[in-house]
């Protein structure tokens, strides 16, 4: 019997991280679900015969301890970093500096700390794959200043670390989801907290499903992506391509043959 490859998913207790945990389990991975919300991590881990770990991505000592513990068991094959904070739309002068720092602290510094803790040990061992999660907010202009900046920096960090560790056998990639129908987003839609449904702005005319992001994550984590490192794989139902169509009245509603 061969050992299953092990994946640790930080932020695996909800949303995209949860979808990735379920899909990776189904594809033959042994999944460790880490989240600062211990109950959420426990719930997801229990549903896939996985391991739950209460872990805050901003806690450097806890990350190093977790990475050391995994290394003593042979090491993880893949790290997926899904933990993030979101922010409300706010004019710059109304956005408290403490909130800016908290968002950057989780989304950028947390991603850096997790990559460093696990990636440096993977590099020493000579194998591993890391998948970070950025966002379409990294690709265009958005009114969520800290969130968008943190995600653009995650793309840059991914490229930097891919260069750093490539010859040590470690691949580092990121996935940039468009608006994805996780329960948190569904709740926002239900309470009218978005000005419009995200489907209005995509080429495909719909929002992304969590499982569709999970597919990209699992692919990049797996040996099927063995020649791919340093990329930002956008999973957005065509939000990026459709955005430049606004000046022309938006993408076509549906195909109509020329008359
Ligand atoms: N859902 C979307 O529309 C969307 C779009 C673009 C990018 N993303 C990105 O995808 C990733 C997952 O987002 P989601 O929508 O699934 O979010 P979510 O809120 O459903 O899940 C995020 C998880 O991260 C955990 N978390 C938050 N802070 C943490 C910390 N400090 N330490 C450890 N865990 C922590 C939360 O407890 C939660 O379980 C994030 O990086 C997000 O920025 C999401």
Tab-separated table of C-alpha atoms and ligand atoms in Angstrom:
chain	number	residue	atom	x	y	z
A	1	UNK	CA	0.000	0.000	0.000
A	2	UNK	CA	1.406	3.429	-0.958
A	3	UNK	CA	1.132	6.347	1.443
A	4	UNK	CA	-1.259	9.062	0.355
A	5	UNK	CA	0.327	12.486	-0.347
A	6	UNK	CA	-0.496	14.874	2.482
A	7	UNK	CA	-1.865	18.390	2.019
A	8	UNK	CA	-2.311	21.065	4.649
A	9	UNK	CA	-4.976	23.673	3.913
A	10	UNK	CA	-4.883	26.860	6.001
A	11	UNK	CA	-8.325	28.465	6.023
A	12	UNK	CA	-9.784	25.048	5.212
A	13	UNK	CA	-12.729	25.435	7.582
A	14	UNK	CA	-15.014	27.306	5.197
A	15	UNK	CA	-15.650	28.366	1.622
A	16	UNK	CA	-12.982	27.723	-0.992
A	17	UNK	CA	-10.653	26.038	1.516
A	18	UNK	CA	-13.428	23.641	2.498
A	19	UNK	CA	-14.173	22.875	-1.166
A	20	UNK	CA	-10.449	22.227	-1.725
A	21	UNK	CA	-10.346	19.894	1.295
A	22	UNK	CA	-13.303	17.860	-0.009
A	23	UNK	CA	-11.947	17.656	-3.557
A	24	UNK	CA	-8.394	16.798	-2.523
A	25	UNK	CA	-9.716	14.070	-0.240
A	26	UNK	CA	-11.764	12.682	-3.133
A	27	UNK	CA	-8.644	12.721	-5.348
A	28	UNK	CA	-6.608	10.622	-2.933
A	29	UNK	CA	-4.902	13.193	-0.708
A	30	UNK	CA	-4.714	12.931	3.055
A	31	UNK	CA	-5.881	16.377	4.182
A	32	UNK	CA	-4.986	18.369	7.283
A	33	UNK	CA	-7.582	21.111	7.755
A	34	UNK	CA	-6.133	24.126	9.565
A	35	UNK	CA	-8.121	27.198	10.543
A	36	UNK	CA	-8.188	29.758	13.330
A	37	UNK	CA	-11.813	28.604	13.775
A	38	UNK	CA	-11.267	25.237	15.482
A	39	UNK	CA	-14.933	24.183	15.177
A	40	UNK	CA	-14.965	24.823	11.430
A	41	UNK	CA	-11.701	22.917	10.942
A	42	UNK	CA	-13.082	20.038	13.020
A	43	UNK	CA	-16.338	19.897	11.055
A	44	UNK	CA	-14.579	19.731	7.674
A	45	UNK	CA	-11.909	17.288	8.858
A	46	UNK	CA	-14.571	14.969	10.302
A	47	UNK	CA	-16.385	14.867	6.948
A	48	UNK	CA	-13.286	13.604	5.105
A	49	UNK	CA	-11.527	11.479	7.697
A	50	UNK	CA	-8.880	14.180	7.894
A	51	UNK	CA	-6.997	15.885	10.710
A	52	UNK	CA	-8.063	19.229	12.197
A	53	UNK	CA	-5.637	21.797	13.489
A	54	UNK	CA	-6.417	25.135	15.144
A	55	UNK	CA	-3.916	27.503	13.536
A	56	UNK	CA	-3.789	31.271	13.103
A	57	UNK	CA	-1.845	32.276	10.000
A	58	UNK	CA	-0.465	35.358	11.759
A	59	UNK	CA	1.140	33.268	14.526
A	60	UNK	CA	4.717	32.731	13.362
A	61	UNK	CA	5.706	30.468	16.258
A	62	UNK	CA	2.628	28.241	15.778
A	63	UNK	CA	3.307	27.983	12.030
A	64	UNK	CA	6.919	26.949	12.613
A	65	UNK	CA	5.835	24.444	15.241
A	66	UNK	CA	3.202	22.965	12.889
A	67	UNK	CA	5.704	22.796	10.017
A	68	UNK	CA	8.297	21.107	12.229
A	69	UNK	CA	5.713	18.594	13.428
A	70	UNK	CA	4.704	17.736	9.850
A	71	UNK	CA	8.359	17.432	8.837
A	72	UNK	CA	8.984	14.915	11.606
A	73	UNK	CA	6.224	12.779	9.990
A	74	UNK	CA	7.847	12.938	6.552
A	75	UNK	CA	6.549	16.362	5.506
A	76	UNK	CA	3.533	17.568	3.549
A	77	UNK	CA	3.460	17.319	-0.249
A	78	UNK	CA	1.289	20.431	-0.594
A	79	UNK	CA	0.427	23.607	1.289
A	80	UNK	CA	-2.714	25.551	0.333
A	81	UNK	CA	-3.146	29.031	1.803
A	82	UNK	CA	-6.809	30.116	1.785
A	83	UNK	CA	-7.051	32.179	4.993
A	84	UNK	CA	-7.974	35.810	4.405
A	85	UNK	CA	-9.762	38.827	5.814
A	86	UNK	CA	-12.191	40.841	3.732
A	87	UNK	CA	-13.044	44.525	4.014
A	88	UNK	CA	-16.012	46.738	3.381
A	89	UNK	CA	-15.960	49.306	0.609
A	90	UNK	CA	-14.764	52.548	2.132
A	91	UNK	CA	-13.210	55.829	0.988
A	92	UNK	CA	-9.525	55.940	1.956
A	93	UNK	CA	-9.935	58.684	4.579
A	94	UNK	CA	-12.628	56.644	6.392
A	95	UNK	CA	-10.647	53.406	6.511
A	96	UNK	CA	-8.958	52.983	9.917
A	97	UNK	CA	-5.223	52.323	9.803
A	98	UNK	CA	-5.661	49.491	12.302
A	99	UNK	CA	-8.025	47.740	9.843
A	100	UNK	CA	-5.530	48.259	7.015
A	101	UNK	CA	-2.813	46.661	9.123
A	102	UNK	CA	-5.026	43.743	10.172
A	103	UNK	CA	-5.957	42.976	6.546
A	104	UNK	CA	-2.361	43.209	5.320
A	105	UNK	CA	-1.284	41.246	8.408
A	106	UNK	CA	-3.478	38.232	7.594
A	107	UNK	CA	-3.560	38.304	3.783
A	108	UNK	CA	0.034	39.228	3.006
A	109	UNK	CA	2.182	38.763	6.109
A	110	UNK	CA	0.272	35.605	7.078
A	111	UNK	CA	0.753	34.153	3.589
A	112	UNK	CA	4.444	35.039	3.780
A	113	UNK	CA	4.854	33.426	7.214
A	114	UNK	CA	3.071	30.238	6.144
A	115	UNK	CA	5.063	30.010	2.896
A	116	UNK	CA	8.316	30.575	4.775
A	117	UNK	CA	7.573	28.069	7.559
A	118	UNK	CA	6.508	25.214	5.260
A	119	UNK	CA	8.298	26.165	2.020
A	120	UNK	CA	11.767	26.443	3.535
A	121	UNK	CA	11.373	22.967	5.029
A	122	UNK	CA	10.080	21.613	1.704
A	123	UNK	CA	13.139	23.156	0.019
A	124	UNK	CA	15.473	21.493	2.539
A	125	UNK	CA	13.705	18.174	1.841
A	126	UNK	CA	13.791	18.822	-1.937
A	127	UNK	CA	10.071	18.487	-2.772
A	128	UNK	CA	6.732	20.233	-2.358
A	129	UNK	CA	4.045	22.389	-3.924
A	130	UNK	CA	2.458	25.549	-2.540
A	131	UNK	CA	-0.787	27.101	-3.763
A	132	UNK	CA	-1.599	30.596	-2.518
A	133	UNK	CA	-4.944	32.256	-3.097
A	134	UNK	CA	-4.950	35.793	-4.500
A	135	UNK	CA	-8.024	37.322	-6.182
A	136	UNK	CA	-9.242	39.164	-9.252
A	137	UNK	CA	-8.938	42.163	-6.905
A	138	UNK	CA	-5.193	41.851	-7.611
A	139	UNK	CA	-5.733	42.373	-11.341
A	140	UNK	CA	-7.818	45.517	-11.636
A	141	UNK	CA	-8.791	48.671	-9.809
A	142	UNK	CA	-11.090	48.029	-6.836
A	143	UNK	CA	-12.465	50.172	-3.965
A	144	UNK	CA	-11.191	47.719	-1.314
A	145	UNK	CA	-7.779	49.272	-0.905
A	146	UNK	CA	-6.112	47.033	1.679
A	147	UNK	CA	-7.656	43.815	0.366
A	148	UNK	CA	-6.738	44.569	-3.273
A	149	UNK	CA	-3.197	45.632	-2.371
A	150	UNK	CA	-2.675	42.558	-0.203
A	151	UNK	CA	-3.795	40.250	-3.021
A	152	UNK	CA	-1.588	41.968	-5.646
A	153	UNK	CA	1.304	41.438	-3.231
A	154	UNK	CA	0.396	37.731	-2.873
A	155	UNK	CA	0.845	37.375	-6.661
A	156	UNK	CA	4.272	39.040	-6.411
A	157	UNK	CA	5.243	36.940	-3.394
A	158	UNK	CA	4.269	33.769	-5.263
A	159	UNK	CA	6.542	34.717	-8.174
A	160	UNK	CA	9.420	35.601	-5.837
A	161	UNK	CA	9.250	32.341	-3.896
A	162	UNK	CA	8.870	30.290	-7.098
A	163	UNK	CA	12.245	31.722	-8.160
A	164	UNK	CA	13.711	31.211	-4.709
A	165	UNK	CA	12.869	27.528	-4.315
A	166	UNK	CA	12.492	26.196	-7.877
A	167	UNK	CA	15.860	24.452	-7.977
A	168	UNK	CA	15.131	22.934	-4.577
A	169	UNK	CA	12.183	21.046	-6.030
A	170	UNK	CA	9.432	23.332	-4.691
A	171	UNK	CA	6.751	24.808	-6.957
A	172	UNK	CA	4.872	27.925	-5.818
A	173	UNK	CA	1.737	29.045	-7.671
A	174	UNK	CA	-1.387	31.025	-6.943
A	175	UNK	CA	-5.030	30.951	-7.941
A	176	UNK	CA	-7.044	34.140	-8.385
A	177	UNK	CA	-10.758	33.460	-8.008
A	178	UNK	CA	-13.452	35.785	-9.264
A	179	UNK	CA	-16.605	36.242	-7.176
A	180	UNK	CA	-17.195	32.743	-5.832
A	181	UNK	CA	-20.476	31.545	-4.340
A	182	UNK	CA	-19.204	30.487	-0.911
A	183	UNK	CA	-21.704	30.811	1.987
A	184	UNK	CA	-20.155	34.166	3.010
A	185	UNK	CA	-20.769	35.619	-0.481
A	186	UNK	CA	-24.233	34.009	-0.714
A	187	UNK	CA	-25.160	35.721	2.561
A	188	UNK	CA	-23.970	39.069	1.227
A	189	UNK	CA	-26.012	38.590	-1.945
A	190	UNK	CA	-29.088	37.644	0.069
A	191	UNK	CA	-28.854	40.793	2.198
A	192	UNK	CA	-28.236	43.126	-0.748
A	193	UNK	CA	-24.714	44.085	0.291
A	194	UNK	CA	-23.500	44.022	-3.332
A	195	UNK	CA	-24.622	46.749	-5.735
A	196	UNK	CA	-25.250	44.062	-8.391
A	197	UNK	CA	-24.899	40.301	-8.836
A	198	UNK	CA	-21.350	39.393	-9.931
A	199	UNK	CA	-22.769	37.411	-12.878
A	200	UNK	CA	-23.547	40.746	-14.579
A	201	UNK	CA	-19.815	41.342	-15.077
A	202	UNK	CA	-18.469	38.021	-16.366
A	203	UNK	CA	-18.127	36.721	-19.918
A	204	UNK	CA	-19.840	33.472	-18.918
A	205	UNK	CA	-22.749	35.327	-17.275
A	206	UNK	CA	-22.410	33.565	-13.930
A	207	UNK	CA	-20.352	33.555	-10.763
A	208	UNK	CA	-17.738	30.921	-9.888
A	209	UNK	CA	-18.629	27.822	-7.830
A	210	UNK	CA	-16.265	26.917	-4.936
A	211	UNK	CA	-15.583	23.528	-6.511
A	212	UNK	CA	-14.301	25.203	-9.687
A	213	UNK	CA	-11.627	27.029	-7.676
A	214	UNK	CA	-10.848	23.796	-5.833
A	215	UNK	CA	-10.174	22.102	-9.209
A	216	UNK	CA	-7.506	24.692	-10.022
A	217	UNK	CA	-5.980	24.379	-6.551
A	218	UNK	CA	-5.823	20.585	-6.696
A	219	UNK	CA	-4.336	20.674	-10.203
A	220	UNK	CA	-1.535	23.079	-9.220
A	221	UNK	CA	-0.803	21.088	-6.039
A	222	UNK	CA	-0.602	17.804	-7.927
A	223	UNK	CA	2.221	16.291	-10.022
A	224	UNK	CA	0.024	16.944	-13.103
A	225	UNK	CA	1.331	20.533	-12.820
A	226	UNK	CA	4.960	19.381	-12.493
A	227	UNK	CA	6.315	21.959	-14.994
A	228	UNK	CA	4.260	24.871	-13.676
A	229	UNK	CA	5.622	27.333	-11.137
A	230	UNK	CA	5.198	31.042	-10.486
A	231	UNK	CA	1.875	31.354	-12.308
A	232	UNK	CA	-1.318	33.117	-11.280
A	233	UNK	CA	-4.178	30.954	-12.547
A	234	UNK	CA	-7.307	33.101	-12.870
A	235	UNK	CA	-10.629	31.307	-12.253
A	236	UNK	CA	-13.157	34.095	-12.814
A	237	UNK	CA	-15.809	33.046	-15.359
A	238	UNK	CA	-14.212	35.645	-17.647
A	239	UNK	CA	-14.518	38.693	-15.358
A	240	UNK	CA	-11.139	40.005	-16.446
A	241	UNK	CA	-11.801	39.780	-20.185
A	242	UNK	CA	-15.356	41.124	-19.898
A	243	UNK	CA	-14.345	44.184	-17.856
A	244	UNK	CA	-12.928	46.014	-20.901
A	245	UNK	CA	-16.219	45.546	-22.770
A	246	UNK	CA	-18.033	48.080	-20.549
A	247	UNK	CA	-17.212	50.916	-22.961
A	248	UNK	CA	-18.933	48.935	-25.750
A	249	UNK	CA	-22.063	48.254	-23.729
A	250	UNK	CA	-20.829	45.035	-22.080
A	251	UNK	CA	-20.370	41.524	-23.442
A	252	UNK	CA	-23.149	40.128	-25.640
A	253	UNK	CA	-26.115	38.696	-23.765
A	254	UNK	CA	-26.205	35.655	-26.046
A	255	UNK	CA	-25.277	34.655	-29.568
A	256	UNK	CA	-27.402	36.222	-32.239
A	257	UNK	CA	-26.677	35.350	-35.885
A	258	UNK	CA	-25.965	38.356	-38.129
A	259	UNK	CA	-29.060	39.398	-40.063
B	1	LIG	N1	-15.206	33.917	-2.253
B	1	LIG	C1	-14.791	34.798	-3.162
B	1	LIG	O1	-15.590	35.395	-3.892
B	1	LIG	C2	-13.317	35.067	-3.334
B	1	LIG	C3	-12.915	35.828	-4.452
B	1	LIG	C4	-11.566	36.062	-4.638
B	1	LIG	C5	-10.636	35.566	-3.753
B	1	LIG	N2	-11.049	34.838	-2.663
B	1	LIG	C6	-10.021	34.339	-1.769
B	1	LIG	O2	-10.217	32.960	-1.554
B	1	LIG	C7	-9.759	32.625	-0.234
B	1	LIG	C8	-10.881	31.934	0.530
B	1	LIG	O3	-11.978	32.832	0.601
B	1	LIG	P1	-13.446	32.350	1.004
B	1	LIG	O4	-14.383	33.192	0.233
B	1	LIG	O5	-13.523	30.887	0.905
B	1	LIG	O6	-13.486	32.834	2.527
B	1	LIG	P2	-14.260	32.243	3.793
B	1	LIG	O7	-14.493	33.411	4.692
B	1	LIG	O8	-15.414	31.421	3.371
B	1	LIG	O9	-13.158	31.297	4.442
B	1	LIG	C9	-11.959	31.832	4.927
B	1	LIG	C10	-11.448	30.928	6.051
B	1	LIG	O10	-10.203	31.500	6.521
B	1	LIG	C11	-10.197	31.417	7.940
B	1	LIG	N3	-9.298	32.445	8.484
B	1	LIG	C12	-9.474	33.793	8.491
B	1	LIG	N4	-8.460	34.371	9.116
B	1	LIG	C13	-7.604	33.394	9.490
B	1	LIG	C14	-6.373	33.370	10.187
B	1	LIG	N5	-5.831	34.502	10.664
B	1	LIG	N6	-5.755	32.183	10.393
B	1	LIG	C15	-6.308	31.022	9.957
B	1	LIG	N7	-7.501	30.982	9.320
B	1	LIG	C16	-8.144	32.151	9.095
B	1	LIG	C17	-11.657	31.647	8.344
B	1	LIG	O11	-11.909	31.175	9.668
B	1	LIG	C18	-12.392	30.859	7.264
B	1	LIG	O12	-12.589	29.527	7.631
B	1	LIG	C19	-9.294	33.932	0.390
B	1	LIG	O13	-7.915	34.078	0.197
B	1	LIG	C20	-10.034	34.984	-0.410
B	1	LIG	O14	-9.378	36.228	-0.396
B	1	LIG	C21	-12.366	34.587	-2.437
